[in-house]
Amino acid sequence: MTMAKRSVVFGVKREDLLYNFSKLSERFVTFAAFKGEEPSPEEGIRVVEPQGYSFKFDLLPVVVLHPIAEEIEDEIGIPADELNFHVSIEDVGLKIRRVVLERSLGDNAEPTKIELPLADYEDLSFGQGFEIRCFVSRKKSDVSRVHAAWHKSHILLERTFVAKASVDEALFDINWYDFDHSPEDREGVLYYVRWKSGEVSSVPDIETFEVAFNNRYRDQFKRLENNRQFGHFSIRLIAQDIVSELITTCLKNAALDQEPAEGSLHEKVKALLEDKEIEFDEWARQARSNDPSALPRLQDDVGRFTQRLYRVGSEIGAMKFGGFRGQ
């Protein structure tokens, strides 16, 4: 007869993030993703772009480290020379992290701007985006017992900034092409929806359509993204126009007698509408009604829906005119 061994395990867990003073956490570092953007302390997801976006060549991340030596000494009683600033960047697709900077807190007497040109990281692609982590930690363990809980892995302040690609959340991707159809198209057309098939219910959406943008104006479009006034409003108008066409065409062609295939335009539009408590099938029946006034009424409804979705009115309502001086 054998007796099974039994064990009882007890554990004690200690949080590494012992200190995270709110006022210093919001002030010790700021971040900007785009060239010309004003750095701000807002952390978390700062940039979301569709799959295929060139994070590596279209963004120029900047981190600004601010002097906090005196404040942090007053708060916790540890000399700034015993603490380090750390900055790291991670390719979120490849899961590879690189240390960008390690500097004594006491050496930072003035705001220090650190540019992070992603193209310099030849072994990283940043195809799915990146994560920049900024934190302050102790240089080494304290052996005096005055701070017995301290270890060199402990972090006082931490802020993380993220840029990511979003496939699931995006209703469409942007594809850049040289418009060589005609001189009029090359100069006069910014974008259009290229329909490949009317099968919106049974095949993935990439086999149904693509959104083509004129590569001639790619740099200008990026400048719009960086313009917090007129630029953001213009992009919302463009997105609203494209999504209105996608929704209307999908409603006309969707197979209502079957469940939409995973990844199909039908599936995505249905989820988008039902999230706002709009019945997809009801709008689809209006789109194919014999009543000649039904489709124009539906187009009115779709137009208002997409403007609400992209907050077009709210965006222009918040714009400041008169030279964009912010007053």
Coordinates of C-alpha atoms in Angstrom, one line a residue:
M1 CA 0.0 0.0 0.0
T2 CA 1.4 3.3 -0.9
M3 CA 0.5 6.7 0.4
A4 CA 0.1 9.7 -1.9
K5 CA 2.2 12.6 -1.1
R6 CA 0.3 15.7 -0.3
S7 CA 1.6 19.2 -0.1
V8 CA 0.2 22.6 0.9
V9 CA 1.8 25.6 -0.6
F10 CA 1.6 29.1 0.9
G11 CA 2.8 32.2 -0.9
V12 CA 3.4 35.8 -0.2
K13 CA 3.2 38.2 -3.1
R14 CA 4.6 41.8 -3.1
E15 CA 3.7 44.3 -5.8
D16 CA 6.8 45.6 -7.6
L17 CA 5.1 48.9 -8.4
L18 CA 5.5 50.2 -4.8
Y19 CA 5.3 53.9 -5.7
N20 CA 3.4 55.6 -8.5
F21 CA 2.8 59.2 -7.3
S22 CA 0.0 60.6 -9.5
K23 CA 1.3 64.1 -9.9
L24 CA 4.8 62.9 -10.8
S25 CA 3.6 60.1 -13.0
E26 CA 1.8 62.6 -15.2
R27 CA 4.7 64.9 -15.4
F28 CA 8.0 63.0 -15.6
V29 CA 7.6 62.0 -19.3
T30 CA 5.6 63.1 -22.3
F31 CA 5.2 61.5 -25.7
A32 CA 4.4 62.3 -29.3
A33 CA 4.0 59.8 -32.2
F34 CA 3.9 62.1 -35.2
K35 CA 6.4 64.6 -36.4
G36 CA 5.3 68.0 -35.3
E37 CA 2.8 66.7 -32.7
E38 CA 2.9 68.3 -29.3
P39 CA 4.1 65.8 -26.7
S40 CA 1.6 64.9 -24.0
P41 CA 1.6 62.7 -20.9
E42 CA -1.5 60.7 -22.0
E43 CA -0.6 57.1 -21.8
G44 CA -2.0 53.9 -23.2
I45 CA -3.0 53.5 -26.9
R46 CA -2.1 56.7 -28.7
V47 CA -2.2 55.5 -32.3
V48 CA -4.4 52.9 -34.0
E49 CA -4.0 52.3 -37.7
P50 CA -5.3 49.7 -40.1
Q51 CA -3.3 46.6 -41.0
G52 CA -0.6 47.5 -43.5
Y53 CA 0.1 50.9 -42.1
S54 CA 3.9 51.7 -42.2
F55 CA 4.6 52.5 -38.6
K56 CA 8.3 52.2 -39.3
F57 CA 8.4 55.0 -41.9
D58 CA 5.4 57.1 -41.2
L59 CA 5.8 57.8 -37.5
L60 CA 8.6 59.6 -35.6
P61 CA 8.1 58.8 -31.9
V62 CA 9.5 61.3 -29.5
V63 CA 9.9 61.0 -25.7
V64 CA 10.6 64.0 -23.5
L65 CA 12.0 63.3 -20.1
H66 CA 11.3 66.1 -17.6
P67 CA 13.4 67.0 -14.5
I68 CA 11.9 65.7 -11.3
A69 CA 15.0 65.1 -9.1
E70 CA 14.1 67.6 -6.4
E71 CA 10.4 66.6 -6.2
I72 CA 11.1 62.9 -6.0
E73 CA 13.7 63.4 -3.3
D74 CA 11.2 65.4 -1.3
E75 CA 8.5 62.7 -1.8
I76 CA 10.4 59.5 -0.9
G77 CA 13.7 60.7 0.6
I78 CA 15.9 58.9 -1.9
P79 CA 18.6 60.9 -3.7
A80 CA 18.0 61.3 -7.4
D81 CA 21.5 60.0 -8.1
E82 CA 20.4 56.6 -6.8
L83 CA 17.6 56.5 -9.4
N84 CA 17.5 55.9 -13.2
F85 CA 15.3 56.9 -16.1
H86 CA 14.7 54.0 -18.4
V87 CA 13.2 54.0 -21.9
S88 CA 12.6 50.8 -23.9
I89 CA 10.8 50.1 -27.2
E90 CA 9.1 46.8 -28.2
D91 CA 8.1 45.5 -31.6
V92 CA 4.7 44.1 -30.5
G93 CA 4.5 41.7 -33.5
L94 CA 7.9 40.2 -33.1
K95 CA 7.9 40.5 -29.2
I96 CA 11.4 41.9 -29.3
R97 CA 12.4 44.7 -26.9
R98 CA 15.3 47.1 -27.2
V99 CA 16.7 49.3 -24.4
V100 CA 16.8 52.9 -25.7
L101 CA 18.1 54.8 -22.7
E102 CA 19.2 54.3 -19.1
R103 CA 20.2 57.6 -17.4
S104 CA 20.7 58.8 -13.9
L105 CA 17.8 60.9 -12.7
G106 CA 20.2 63.5 -11.3
D107 CA 21.7 64.1 -14.7
N108 CA 18.4 65.4 -16.1
A109 CA 18.4 69.1 -15.2
E110 CA 16.5 70.2 -18.3
P111 CA 13.7 68.6 -20.4
T112 CA 15.5 66.1 -22.6
K113 CA 13.9 65.3 -26.1
I114 CA 14.7 61.8 -27.3
E115 CA 13.7 60.9 -30.9
L116 CA 13.2 57.3 -31.7
P117 CA 13.5 56.9 -35.5
L118 CA 12.0 53.4 -36.1
A119 CA 13.7 53.0 -39.4
D120 CA 17.0 52.8 -37.5
Y121 CA 16.0 49.4 -36.0
E122 CA 16.9 47.3 -39.1
D123 CA 16.1 44.0 -37.4
L124 CA 12.6 45.1 -36.3
S125 CA 9.6 45.6 -38.6
F126 CA 7.0 47.3 -36.3
G127 CA 4.4 45.8 -38.6
Q128 CA 1.9 45.4 -35.8
G129 CA 3.0 48.6 -34.0
F130 CA 5.2 49.3 -31.0
E131 CA 5.1 49.9 -27.2
I132 CA 7.4 52.5 -25.6
R133 CA 7.8 52.0 -21.8
C134 CA 9.3 54.8 -19.7
F135 CA 10.0 54.2 -16.0
V136 CA 12.0 55.3 -13.0
S137 CA 13.6 52.7 -10.8
R138 CA 16.3 52.3 -8.2
K139 CA 19.8 51.6 -9.5
K140 CA 20.6 48.9 -6.9
S141 CA 19.2 47.2 -3.8
D142 CA 19.5 49.1 -0.6
V143 CA 21.4 47.1 2.1
S144 CA 21.0 49.6 5.0
R145 CA 17.6 48.1 6.0
V146 CA 16.2 51.6 5.9
H147 CA 14.3 50.6 2.7
A148 CA 14.2 46.9 3.3
A149 CA 11.4 46.3 0.8
W150 CA 13.4 47.8 -2.0
H151 CA 14.9 45.8 -4.8
K152 CA 16.5 47.0 -8.0
S153 CA 13.5 45.7 -10.0
H154 CA 11.1 48.0 -8.1
I155 CA 9.6 50.8 -10.1
L156 CA 8.6 54.2 -8.8
L157 CA 7.1 55.8 -11.8
E158 CA 5.9 54.2 -15.1
R159 CA 4.2 55.3 -18.3
T160 CA 3.6 53.3 -21.4
F161 CA 2.7 54.6 -24.9
V162 CA 1.3 52.3 -27.6
A163 CA 0.8 52.4 -31.3
K164 CA -0.9 49.4 -32.8
A165 CA -2.5 47.9 -35.9
S166 CA -6.1 47.1 -35.7
V167 CA -7.6 44.6 -38.1
D168 CA -10.7 43.5 -36.3
E169 CA -11.8 47.1 -35.4
A170 CA -11.3 48.5 -38.9
L171 CA -14.1 48.3 -41.4
F172 CA -11.6 49.0 -44.2
D173 CA -7.9 49.3 -44.9
I174 CA -6.3 52.0 -47.0
N175 CA -4.3 50.8 -50.0
W176 CA -2.1 53.3 -51.9
Y177 CA -1.8 53.1 -55.7
D178 CA -0.4 55.2 -58.5
F179 CA -3.5 56.3 -60.4
D180 CA -2.5 55.9 -64.0
H181 CA -5.9 55.5 -65.5
S182 CA -5.8 59.0 -66.9
P183 CA -4.2 62.4 -66.2
E184 CA -7.6 63.6 -64.8
D185 CA -7.6 60.7 -62.3
R186 CA -4.0 61.1 -61.4
E187 CA -4.5 64.7 -60.4
G188 CA -8.2 65.0 -59.5
V189 CA -9.0 61.8 -57.6
L190 CA -8.0 61.2 -54.0
Y191 CA -9.7 57.9 -53.3
Y192 CA -12.5 55.5 -54.3
V193 CA -13.9 52.1 -53.4
R194 CA -12.9 49.4 -55.9
W195 CA -15.5 46.7 -55.9
K196 CA -14.2 43.3 -56.8
S197 CA -17.4 41.3 -56.2
G198 CA -21.0 41.6 -55.0
E199 CA -20.6 38.6 -52.7
V200 CA -20.7 40.5 -49.5
S201 CA -22.0 37.6 -47.4
S202 CA -20.0 34.5 -48.4
V203 CA -16.4 35.6 -48.8
P204 CA -13.9 37.6 -46.7
D205 CA -14.3 41.4 -47.2
I206 CA -10.8 41.7 -48.9
E207 CA -12.2 39.6 -51.7
T208 CA -15.2 41.9 -52.0
F209 CA -13.7 45.4 -52.1
E210 CA -10.7 47.6 -51.4
V211 CA -10.3 51.3 -50.7
A212 CA -7.8 52.8 -53.1
F213 CA -6.0 56.0 -52.3
N214 CA -3.9 58.1 -54.7
N215 CA -0.3 57.6 -53.9
R216 CA 0.5 61.1 -55.4
Y217 CA -1.2 62.6 -52.3
R218 CA 0.1 60.3 -49.6
D219 CA 2.4 62.9 -48.0
Q220 CA -0.4 65.4 -48.0
F221 CA -2.8 62.9 -46.4
K222 CA -0.2 62.3 -43.6
R223 CA -0.1 66.1 -43.0
L224 CA -3.9 66.0 -42.5
E225 CA -3.5 63.3 -39.9
N226 CA -1.0 65.6 -38.0
N227 CA -3.3 68.6 -38.2
R228 CA -5.5 68.6 -35.1
Q229 CA -7.9 71.2 -36.5
F230 CA -8.9 70.9 -40.1
G231 CA -7.0 67.7 -40.7
H232 CA -8.9 65.5 -38.3
F233 CA -12.2 66.9 -39.5
S234 CA -11.3 66.2 -43.1
I235 CA -10.3 62.6 -42.3
R236 CA -13.6 62.0 -40.5
L237 CA -15.5 63.3 -43.6
I238 CA -13.5 60.9 -45.8
A239 CA -14.1 57.9 -43.5
Q240 CA -17.8 58.8 -43.3
D241 CA -18.2 58.9 -47.1
I242 CA -16.4 55.5 -47.6
V243 CA -18.3 53.7 -44.8
S244 CA -21.6 55.1 -46.1
E245 CA -20.9 53.5 -49.5
L246 CA -19.8 50.2 -47.9
I247 CA -22.9 50.0 -45.8
T248 CA -25.3 50.9 -48.6
T249 CA -23.8 48.4 -51.1
C250 CA -23.7 45.7 -48.4
L251 CA -27.4 46.2 -47.6
K252 CA -28.3 45.9 -51.3
N253 CA -26.3 42.7 -51.8
A254 CA -26.4 40.8 -48.5
A255 CA -27.9 37.3 -48.5
L256 CA -30.5 37.5 -45.8
D257 CA -31.3 33.8 -45.8
Q258 CA -28.0 32.7 -44.5
E259 CA -25.5 33.6 -41.7
P260 CA -22.7 35.8 -43.0
A261 CA -19.3 34.1 -43.3
E262 CA -16.6 35.1 -40.8
G263 CA -14.7 38.1 -42.0
S264 CA -17.3 39.1 -44.6
L265 CA -18.5 42.6 -45.1
H266 CA -22.0 41.4 -44.2
E267 CA -20.7 40.2 -40.8
K268 CA -18.9 43.4 -40.1
V269 CA -21.6 45.8 -41.1
K270 CA -24.3 43.8 -39.3
A271 CA -22.2 43.9 -36.1
L272 CA -21.6 47.7 -36.5
L273 CA -25.4 48.4 -37.0
E274 CA -26.6 46.1 -34.3
D275 CA -24.1 47.6 -31.8
K276 CA -26.1 50.8 -32.3
E277 CA -29.4 48.9 -32.0
I278 CA -30.2 49.1 -35.7
E279 CA -31.7 46.0 -37.4
F280 CA -29.6 45.0 -40.3
D281 CA -32.3 43.0 -42.0
E282 CA -34.8 45.8 -41.8
W283 CA -32.4 48.3 -43.5
A284 CA -31.5 45.6 -46.1
R285 CA -35.2 45.2 -47.0
Q286 CA -35.5 48.9 -47.5
A287 CA -32.5 48.9 -49.8
R288 CA -34.1 46.4 -52.2
S289 CA -37.7 47.7 -51.8
N290 CA -39.9 48.3 -54.9
D291 CA -40.9 51.6 -53.4
P292 CA -38.8 54.2 -55.4
S293 CA -38.6 56.4 -52.3
A294 CA -37.3 53.7 -50.0
L295 CA -33.7 53.8 -51.1
P296 CA -33.3 57.6 -50.9
R297 CA -34.8 57.5 -47.4
L298 CA -32.4 54.7 -46.4
Q299 CA -29.4 56.7 -47.9
D300 CA -30.5 59.6 -45.6
D301 CA -30.5 57.3 -42.6
V302 CA -27.1 55.8 -43.5
G303 CA -25.6 59.2 -44.0
R304 CA -26.8 60.4 -40.6
F305 CA -25.7 57.2 -39.0
T306 CA -22.1 57.4 -40.3
Q307 CA -21.9 61.1 -39.4
R308 CA -22.9 60.2 -35.8
L309 CA -20.4 57.3 -35.9
Y310 CA -17.5 59.5 -36.8
R311 CA -18.8 62.5 -34.8
V312 CA -18.5 64.8 -37.8
G313 CA -20.7 67.5 -36.3
S314 CA -18.9 67.3 -32.9
E315 CA -15.5 67.6 -34.6
I316 CA -16.4 70.8 -36.5
G317 CA -18.1 72.2 -33.4
A318 CA -14.9 71.9 -31.5
M319 CA -12.7 73.5 -34.1
K320 CA -11.1 76.9 -33.4
F321 CA -10.9 79.3 -36.2
G322 CA -9.0 82.6 -36.6
G323 CA -5.5 81.3 -37.3
F324 CA -5.8 78.2 -35.2
R325 CA -4.2 80.0 -32.2
G326 CA -6.0 77.8 -29.8
Q327 CA -7.9 80.7 -28.2

